[in-house]
Amino acid sequence: QMNEMEDNKYLFNGLDIFSEEVNEEYDYISECGTYPIIYLTLKNAKMNKWESTYIKLKEIIAREYERHMYLLGSDILSEKKKKKYIRIIDMEASFEEYTSSIINLSEYLYKYYKKEVIIIMDEYDTPMQSGYLNGYYKEIIEFIKSLLVDTFKDNKYYKKAIITGIMKVAKESIFSDFNNVKIYTVIDRLYKESFGFTEKEVEEILNYYEMNEKLEEVKSWYNGYIFGLNETIYNPWSILNYVDDLGLELKPYWVNTAGRDLIKQVLQLDKSESKIVVEKLLTGEVVRKSLTEYIVYQNIENEPEAAWTFLLHSGYLKATDRHQNEGDITYNIQIPNIEIKTVYKMILKNYFREDIKLSGDIEELIYSLINGNYEEFKNYLKDIFFEYVSYYDTAHIKKNNNKEVPLRTKEDKDRRENFYHGFMLGLLIYANKYYEVISNREYGLGRPDIVMLSKNKENPSYVFEFKNIGMRSKITIEELLNNAKTQIKEKKYVEGVKTLHKIENVIPVAIAFKGKTIEIEV
């Protein structure tokens, strides 16, 4: 086994790791192929049921035991240990024998080679994600915790170990019993360039494949991951698949299925707030959120901080700036690139349609706007609004512990305003095939709520301004509508859009919301 590794040294010739500059700091050449390796990847241990996942975990461990079958022919194993070795390969060992299997294998390898072992465990938390989503989290956390603690607690037979996963898992205390673990995440600065391809490396790859002219397209599609808050990193899987396809098509190559399911759970946290955030992200806005170093999977469905943190570490968001205010730390988050944006659009579209059960009306709403049928547009919008909006989303009261509490604070009122804005943005985003949908950008003397820029210069562009008030307010909805119209005129929104984008056909749209009542004027 070791001789085989020695024979493969030629694979690294000409690569940076064998360069003189790198080896002045550490002699990698002399270390290559000198350590016995235990390698496990748990990426496929993600079945719908615990029983099936447990079988898959046993298969993974049995396969690594089979790779070192030569140990059975040596004199380092007693007859009792040989029988245990065979039971593990035959998938007939006990739960405890599988959780202690790696420390035992590291002992056997150490005695055989007279050298400490290097242990590599890839995607250790993939089974935990699946367990959380499929209802067997308690069983999988017990197995993974026992496996890790048994493997690394007081194991004197390994030199180093590398464990990869999305997050450090807290509360379950998986890592508490071996506190010599050093953790590096997407936010940390150390090793930030080691999580994928740097921009320089991508340029070298495209140059090697004679695709230099594709660089800008590749940047827009696959660029955008920020590690250590300042290092731009490309997803290796997407880049390698793109060049393997000869750069013929820009498409999403990387999709984390578990992550997509968890995005849906994030959207369920707070149907107004979470949709607003995702819709702002889709229009290119930067959103500031609190993130956490640790994650508790059970909290994803009821703690937004845990949910947004998961999306960051699983590759569905990027963090660019860190803000600290009296101990409160927040980050600017964005969607990394077009590849990931396509995933969000698909999820949001399906989620929104399932939620309001009016998929046909959404298309009709958009087509009526495109075709200039404004009476139809108003009717469809009123129907969707009435069907979808909850009384407690719009009223001047909110529910707290099953009691009705008045909306009195600025935060409460902002939340209601965000709901209306998010509701409209969530509908109009479906027009992105025909329009560029822009939210809260400066035009004229202020910031209109939404601007829709026509991609076909023959069709009109639109400026939307919304006003809202509680149901019990003395202000009439007609007065509110006039306030929206006045703001569009006084702030010169239409003129601002025309001047900035050099277009002539821009139509203002005023919308007033009073509780569950809506009035529109185009």
mmCIF file with all atom_site columns, N, CA, C and O in Angstrom, residues 369-403:
data_model
loop_
_atom_site.group_PDB
_atom_site.id
_atom_site.type_symbol
_atom_site.label_atom_id
_atom_site.label_alt_id
_atom_site.label_comp_id
_atom_site.label_asym_id
_atom_site.label_entity_id
_atom_site.label_seq_id
_atom_site.pdbx_PDB_ins_code
_atom_site.Cartn_x
_atom_site.Cartn_y
_atom_site.Cartn_z
_atom_site.occupancy
_atom_site.B_iso_or_equiv
_atom_site.pdbx_formal_charge
_atom_site.auth_seq_id
_atom_site.auth_comp_id
_atom_site.auth_asym_id
_atom_site.auth_atom_id
_atom_site.pdbx_PDB_model_num
ATOM 1   N N  . LEU A 1 369 ? -50.063 43.368 -17.518 1.00 0.00 ? 369 LEU A N  1
ATOM 2   C CA . LEU A 1 369 ? -49.194 44.538 -17.402 1.00 0.00 ? 369 LEU A CA 1
ATOM 3   C C  . LEU A 1 369 ? -48.374 44.721 -18.675 1.00 0.00 ? 369 LEU A C  1
ATOM 4   O O  . LEU A 1 369 ? -48.240 45.836 -19.191 1.00 0.00 ? 369 LEU A O  1
ATOM 5   N N  . ILE A 1 370 ? -47.824 43.622 -19.183 1.00 0.00 ? 370 ILE A N  1
ATOM 6   C CA . ILE A 1 370 ? -47.012 43.687 -20.409 1.00 0.00 ? 370 ILE A CA 1
ATOM 7   C C  . ILE A 1 370 ? -47.830 44.224 -21.577 1.00 0.00 ? 370 ILE A C  1
ATOM 8   O O  . ILE A 1 370 ? -47.360 45.045 -22.378 1.00 0.00 ? 370 ILE A O  1
ATOM 9   N N  . ASN A 1 371 ? -49.079 43.774 -21.670 1.00 0.00 ? 371 ASN A N  1
ATOM 10  C CA . ASN A 1 371 ? -49.936 44.140 -22.805 1.00 0.00 ? 371 ASN A CA 1
ATOM 11  C C  . ASN A 1 371 ? -50.686 45.443 -22.597 1.00 0.00 ? 371 ASN A C  1
ATOM 12  O O  . ASN A 1 371 ? -51.461 45.863 -23.470 1.00 0.00 ? 371 ASN A O  1
ATOM 13  N N  . GLY A 1 372 ? -50.488 46.087 -21.440 1.00 0.00 ? 372 GLY A N  1
ATOM 14  C CA . GLY A 1 372 ? -51.146 47.367 -21.210 1.00 0.00 ? 372 GLY A CA 1
ATOM 15  C C  . GLY A 1 372 ? -52.620 47.270 -20.870 1.00 0.00 ? 372 GLY A C  1
ATOM 16  O O  . GLY A 1 372 ? -53.341 48.272 -20.960 1.00 0.00 ? 372 GLY A O  1
ATOM 17  N N  . ASN A 1 373 ? -53.085 46.089 -20.440 1.00 0.00 ? 373 ASN A N  1
ATOM 18  C CA . ASN A 1 373 ? -54.484 45.915 -20.028 1.00 0.00 ? 373 ASN A CA 1
ATOM 19  C C  . ASN A 1 373 ? -54.588 46.228 -18.532 1.00 0.00 ? 373 ASN A C  1
ATOM 20  O O  . ASN A 1 373 ? -54.635 45.338 -17.684 1.00 0.00 ? 373 ASN A O  1
ATOM 21  N N  . TYR A 1 374 ? -54.650 47.516 -18.214 1.00 0.00 ? 374 TYR A N  1
ATOM 22  C CA . TYR A 1 374 ? -54.500 47.922 -16.820 1.00 0.00 ? 374 TYR A CA 1
ATOM 23  C C  . TYR A 1 374 ? -55.715 47.614 -15.951 1.00 0.00 ? 374 TYR A C  1
ATOM 24  O O  . TYR A 1 374 ? -55.576 47.392 -14.752 1.00 0.00 ? 374 TYR A O  1
ATOM 25  N N  . GLU A 1 375 ? -56.894 47.577 -16.531 1.00 0.00 ? 375 GLU A N  1
ATOM 26  C CA . GLU A 1 375 ? -58.070 47.185 -15.748 1.00 0.00 ? 375 GLU A CA 1
ATOM 27  C C  . GLU A 1 375 ? -57.957 45.728 -15.327 1.00 0.00 ? 375 GLU A C  1
ATOM 28  O O  . GLU A 1 375 ? -58.269 45.363 -14.193 1.00 0.00 ? 375 GLU A O  1
ATOM 29  N N  . GLU A 1 376 ? -57.511 44.879 -16.261 1.00 0.00 ? 376 GLU A N  1
ATOM 30  C CA . GLU A 1 376 ? -57.289 43.467 -15.919 1.00 0.00 ? 376 GLU A CA 1
ATOM 31  C C  . GLU A 1 376 ? -56.194 43.345 -14.860 1.00 0.00 ? 376 GLU A C  1
ATOM 32  O O  . GLU A 1 376 ? -56.301 42.543 -13.928 1.00 0.00 ? 376 GLU A O  1
ATOM 33  N N  . PHE A 1 377 ? -55.131 44.121 -15.017 1.00 0.00 ? 377 PHE A N  1
ATOM 34  C CA . PHE A 1 377 ? -54.035 44.091 -14.042 1.00 0.00 ? 377 PHE A CA 1
ATOM 35  C C  . PHE A 1 377 ? -54.558 44.406 -12.638 1.00 0.00 ? 377 PHE A C  1
ATOM 36  O O  . PHE A 1 377 ? -54.256 43.700 -11.669 1.00 0.00 ? 377 PHE A O  1
ATOM 37  N N  . LYS A 1 378 ? -55.381 45.452 -12.532 1.00 0.00 ? 378 LYS A N  1
ATOM 38  C CA . LYS A 1 378 ? -55.924 45.842 -11.228 1.00 0.00 ? 378 LYS A CA 1
ATOM 39  C C  . LYS A 1 378 ? -56.819 44.750 -10.656 1.00 0.00 ? 378 LYS A C  1
ATOM 40  O O  . LYS A 1 378 ? -56.756 44.429 -9.462  1.00 0.00 ? 378 LYS A O  1
ATOM 41  N N  . ASN A 1 379 ? -57.639 44.143 -11.509 1.00 0.00 ? 379 ASN A N  1
ATOM 42  C CA . ASN A 1 379 ? -58.559 43.097 -11.034 1.00 0.00 ? 379 ASN A CA 1
ATOM 43  C C  . ASN A 1 379 ? -57.809 41.863 -10.554 1.00 0.00 ? 379 ASN A C  1
ATOM 44  O O  . ASN A 1 379 ? -58.135 41.286 -9.505  1.00 0.00 ? 379 ASN A O  1
ATOM 45  N N  . TYR A 1 380 ? -56.805 41.433 -11.327 1.00 0.00 ? 380 TYR A N  1
ATOM 46  C CA . TYR A 1 380 ? -56.033 40.263 -10.920 1.00 0.00 ? 380 TYR A CA 1
ATOM 47  C C  . TYR A 1 380 ? -55.283 40.539 -9.611  1.00 0.00 ? 380 TYR A C  1
ATOM 48  O O  . TYR A 1 380 ? -55.212 39.696 -8.722  1.00 0.00 ? 380 TYR A O  1
ATOM 49  N N  . LEU A 1 381 ? -54.715 41.744 -9.504  1.00 0.00 ? 381 LEU A N  1
ATOM 50  C CA . LEU A 1 381 ? -53.963 42.092 -8.300  1.00 0.00 ? 381 LEU A CA 1
ATOM 51  C C  . LEU A 1 381 ? -54.876 42.116 -7.077  1.00 0.00 ? 381 LEU A C  1
ATOM 52  O O  . LEU A 1 381 ? -54.521 41.601 -6.007  1.00 0.00 ? 381 LEU A O  1
ATOM 53  N N  . LYS A 1 382 ? -56.070 42.661 -7.219  1.00 0.00 ? 382 LYS A N  1
ATOM 54  C CA . LYS A 1 382 ? -57.019 42.688 -6.103  1.00 0.00 ? 382 LYS A CA 1
ATOM 55  C C  . LYS A 1 382 ? -57.426 41.281 -5.695  1.00 0.00 ? 382 LYS A C  1
ATOM 56  O O  . LYS A 1 382 ? -57.535 40.956 -4.507  1.00 0.00 ? 382 LYS A O  1
ATOM 57  N N  . ASP A 1 383 ? -57.660 40.423 -6.687  1.00 0.00 ? 383 ASP A N  1
ATOM 58  C CA . ASP A 1 383 ? -58.062 39.043 -6.388  1.00 0.00 ? 383 ASP A CA 1
ATOM 59  C C  . ASP A 1 383 ? -56.969 38.295 -5.633  1.00 0.00 ? 383 ASP A C  1
ATOM 60  O O  . ASP A 1 383 ? -57.228 37.613 -4.637  1.00 0.00 ? 383 ASP A O  1
ATOM 61  N N  . ILE A 1 384 ? -55.726 38.415 -6.116  1.00 0.00 ? 384 ILE A N  1
ATOM 62  C CA . ILE A 1 384 ? -54.610 37.722 -5.469  1.00 0.00 ? 384 ILE A CA 1
ATOM 63  C C  . ILE A 1 384 ? -54.399 38.258 -4.058  1.00 0.00 ? 384 ILE A C  1
ATOM 64  O O  . ILE A 1 384 ? -54.185 37.508 -3.107  1.00 0.00 ? 384 ILE A O  1
ATOM 65  N N  . PHE A 1 385 ? -54.465 39.578 -3.921  1.00 0.00 ? 385 PHE A N  1
ATOM 66  C CA . PHE A 1 385 ? -54.274 40.204 -2.617  1.00 0.00 ? 385 PHE A CA 1
ATOM 67  C C  . PHE A 1 385 ? -55.320 39.720 -1.618  1.00 0.00 ? 385 PHE A C  1
ATOM 68  O O  . PHE A 1 385 ? -55.009 39.342 -0.486  1.00 0.00 ? 385 PHE A O  1
ATOM 69  N N  . PHE A 1 386 ? -56.568 39.695 -2.041  1.00 0.00 ? 386 PHE A N  1
ATOM 70  C CA . PHE A 1 386 ? -57.656 39.268 -1.151  1.00 0.00 ? 386 PHE A CA 1
ATOM 71  C C  . PHE A 1 386 ? -57.506 37.792 -0.774  1.00 0.00 ? 386 PHE A C  1
ATOM 72  O O  . PHE A 1 386 ? -57.731 37.400 0.364   1.00 0.00 ? 386 PHE A O  1
ATOM 73  N N  . GLU A 1 387 ? -57.083 36.973 -1.755  1.00 0.00 ? 387 GLU A N  1
ATOM 74  C CA . GLU A 1 387 ? -56.980 35.530 -1.525  1.00 0.00 ? 387 GLU A CA 1
ATOM 75  C C  . GLU A 1 387 ? -55.797 35.175 -0.625  1.00 0.00 ? 387 GLU A C  1
ATOM 76  O O  . GLU A 1 387 ? -55.876 34.290 0.216   1.00 0.00 ? 387 GLU A O  1
ATOM 77  N N  . TYR A 1 388 ? -54.704 35.890 -0.817  1.00 0.00 ? 388 TYR A N  1
ATOM 78  C CA . TYR A 1 388 ? -53.456 35.508 -0.156  1.00 0.00 ? 388 TYR A CA 1
ATOM 79  C C  . TYR A 1 388 ? -53.265 36.138 1.217   1.00 0.00 ? 388 TYR A C  1
ATOM 80  O O  . TYR A 1 388 ? -52.812 35.500 2.161   1.00 0.00 ? 388 TYR A O  1
ATOM 81  N N  . VAL A 1 389 ? -53.605 37.420 1.346   1.00 0.00 ? 389 VAL A N  1
ATOM 82  C CA . VAL A 1 389 ? -53.195 38.173 2.520   1.00 0.00 ? 389 VAL A CA 1
ATOM 83  C C  . VAL A 1 389 ? -54.019 37.798 3.747   1.00 0.00 ? 389 VAL A C  1
ATOM 84  O O  . VAL A 1 389 ? -55.245 37.751 3.698   1.00 0.00 ? 389 VAL A O  1
ATOM 85  N N  . SER A 1 390 ? -53.300 37.548 4.828   1.00 0.00 ? 390 SER A N  1
ATOM 86  C CA . SER A 1 390 ? -53.952 37.277 6.105   1.00 0.00 ? 390 SER A CA 1
ATOM 87  C C  . SER A 1 390 ? -54.328 38.594 6.779   1.00 0.00 ? 390 SER A C  1
ATOM 88  O O  . SER A 1 390 ? -53.629 39.600 6.652   1.00 0.00 ? 390 SER A O  1
ATOM 89  N N  . TYR A 1 391 ? -55.400 38.584 7.555   1.00 0.00 ? 391 TYR A N  1
ATOM 90  C CA . TYR A 1 391 ? -55.831 39.764 8.307   1.00 0.00 ? 391 TYR A CA 1
ATOM 91  C C  . TYR A 1 391 ? -54.719 40.251 9.231   1.00 0.00 ? 391 TYR A C  1
ATOM 92  O O  . TYR A 1 391 ? -54.449 41.431 9.367   1.00 0.00 ? 391 TYR A O  1
ATOM 93  N N  . TYR A 1 392 ? -53.994 39.282 9.845   1.00 0.00 ? 392 TYR A N  1
ATOM 94  C CA . TYR A 1 392 ? -52.965 39.655 10.818  1.00 0.00 ? 392 TYR A CA 1
ATOM 95  C C  . TYR A 1 392 ? -51.681 40.141 10.143  1.00 0.00 ? 392 TYR A C  1
ATOM 96  O O  . TYR A 1 392 ? -50.803 40.682 10.786  1.00 0.00 ? 392 TYR A O  1
ATOM 97  N N  . ASP A 1 393 ? -51.559 39.929 8.813   1.00 0.00 ? 393 ASP A N  1
ATOM 98  C CA . ASP A 1 393 ? -50.431 40.499 8.093   1.00 0.00 ? 393 ASP A CA 1
ATOM 99  C C  . ASP A 1 393 ? -50.588 42.001 7.915   1.00 0.00 ? 393 ASP A C  1
ATOM 100 O O  . ASP A 1 393 ? -49.615 42.732 7.812   1.00 0.00 ? 393 ASP A O  1
ATOM 101 N N  . THR A 1 394 ? -51.828 42.469 7.856   1.00 0.00 ? 394 THR A N  1
ATOM 102 C CA . THR A 1 394 ? -52.091 43.842 7.433   1.00 0.00 ? 394 THR A CA 1
ATOM 103 C C  . THR A 1 394 ? -52.747 44.713 8.494   1.00 0.00 ? 394 THR A C  1
ATOM 104 O O  . THR A 1 394 ? -52.748 45.927 8.383   1.00 0.00 ? 394 THR A O  1
ATOM 105 N N  . ALA A 1 395 ? -53.309 44.109 9.517   1.00 0.00 ? 395 ALA A N  1
ATOM 106 C CA . ALA A 1 395 ? -54.104 44.867 10.472  1.00 0.00 ? 395 ALA A CA 1
ATOM 107 C C  . ALA A 1 395 ? -53.240 45.735 11.376  1.00 0.00 ? 395 ALA A C  1
ATOM 108 O O  . ALA A 1 395 ? -52.021 45.674 11.359  1.00 0.00 ? 395 ALA A O  1
ATOM 109 N N  . HIS A 1 396 ? -53.905 46.546 12.195  1.00 0.00 ? 396 HIS A N  1
ATOM 110 C CA . HIS A 1 396 ? -53.179 47.402 13.140  1.00 0.00 ? 396 HIS A CA 1
ATOM 111 C C  . HIS A 1 396 ? -52.909 46.679 14.450  1.00 0.00 ? 396 HIS A C  1
ATOM 112 O O  . HIS A 1 396 ? -52.479 47.259 15.426  1.00 0.00 ? 396 HIS A O  1
ATOM 113 N N  . ILE A 1 397 ? -53.177 45.336 14.454  1.00 0.00 ? 397 ILE A N  1
ATOM 114 C CA . ILE A 1 397 ? -52.876 44.515 15.630  1.00 0.00 ? 397 ILE A CA 1
ATOM 115 C C  . ILE A 1 397 ? -52.072 43.306 15.192  1.00 0.00 ? 397 ILE A C  1
ATOM 116 O O  . ILE A 1 397 ? -52.025 42.958 14.017  1.00 0.00 ? 397 ILE A O  1
ATOM 117 N N  . LYS A 1 398 ? -51.409 42.682 16.144  1.00 0.00 ? 398 LYS A N  1
ATOM 118 C CA . LYS A 1 398 ? -50.696 41.441 15.877  1.00 0.00 ? 398 LYS A CA 1
ATOM 119 C C  . LYS A 1 398 ? -51.033 40.445 16.976  1.00 0.00 ? 398 LYS A C  1
ATOM 120 O O  . LYS A 1 398 ? -51.543 40.811 18.038  1.00 0.00 ? 398 LYS A O  1
ATOM 121 N N  . LYS A 1 399 ? -50.769 39.176 16.717  1.00 0.00 ? 399 LYS A N  1
ATOM 122 C CA . LYS A 1 399 ? -51.018 38.135 17.714  1.00 0.00 ? 399 LYS A CA 1
ATOM 123 C C  . LYS A 1 399 ? -49.758 37.885 18.523  1.00 0.00 ? 399 LYS A C  1
ATOM 124 O O  . LYS A 1 399 ? -48.678 37.739 17.980  1.00 0.00 ? 399 LYS A O  1
ATOM 125 N N  . ASN A 1 400 ? -49.917 37.835 19.851  1.00 0.00 ? 400 ASN A N  1
ATOM 126 C CA . ASN A 1 400 ? -48.802 37.519 20.745  1.00 0.00 ? 400 ASN A CA 1
ATOM 127 C C  . ASN A 1 400 ? -49.353 36.657 21.868  1.00 0.00 ? 400 ASN A C  1
ATOM 128 O O  . ASN A 1 400 ? -50.146 37.100 22.684  1.00 0.00 ? 400 ASN A O  1
ATOM 129 N N  . ASN A 1 401 ? -48.914 35.358 21.878  1.00 0.00 ? 401 ASN A N  1
ATOM 130 C CA . ASN A 1 401 ? -49.437 34.408 22.867  1.00 0.00 ? 401 ASN A CA 1
ATOM 131 C C  . ASN A 1 401 ? -50.961 34.356 22.825  1.00 0.00 ? 401 ASN A C  1
ATOM 132 O O  . ASN A 1 401 ? -51.638 34.396 23.850  1.00 0.00 ? 401 ASN A O  1
ATOM 133 N N  . ASN A 1 402 ? -51.480 34.280 21.573  1.00 0.00 ? 402 ASN A N  1
ATOM 134 C CA . ASN A 1 402 ? -52.929 34.172 21.338  1.00 0.00 ? 402 ASN A CA 1
ATOM 135 C C  . ASN A 1 402 ? -53.714 35.401 21.797  1.00 0.00 ? 402 ASN A C  1
ATOM 136 O O  . ASN A 1 402 ? -54.922 35.353 21.918  1.00 0.00 ? 402 ASN A O  1
ATOM 137 N N  . LYS A 1 403 ? -53.013 36.510 22.071  1.00 0.00 ? 403 LYS A N  1
ATOM 138 C CA . LYS A 1 403 ? -53.691 37.747 22.426  1.00 0.00 ? 403 LYS A CA 1
ATOM 139 C C  . LYS A 1 403 ? -53.455 38.783 21.337  1.00 0.00 ? 403 LYS A C  1
ATOM 140 O O  . LYS A 1 403 ? -52.408 38.804 20.698  1.00 0.00 ? 403 LYS A O  1
#
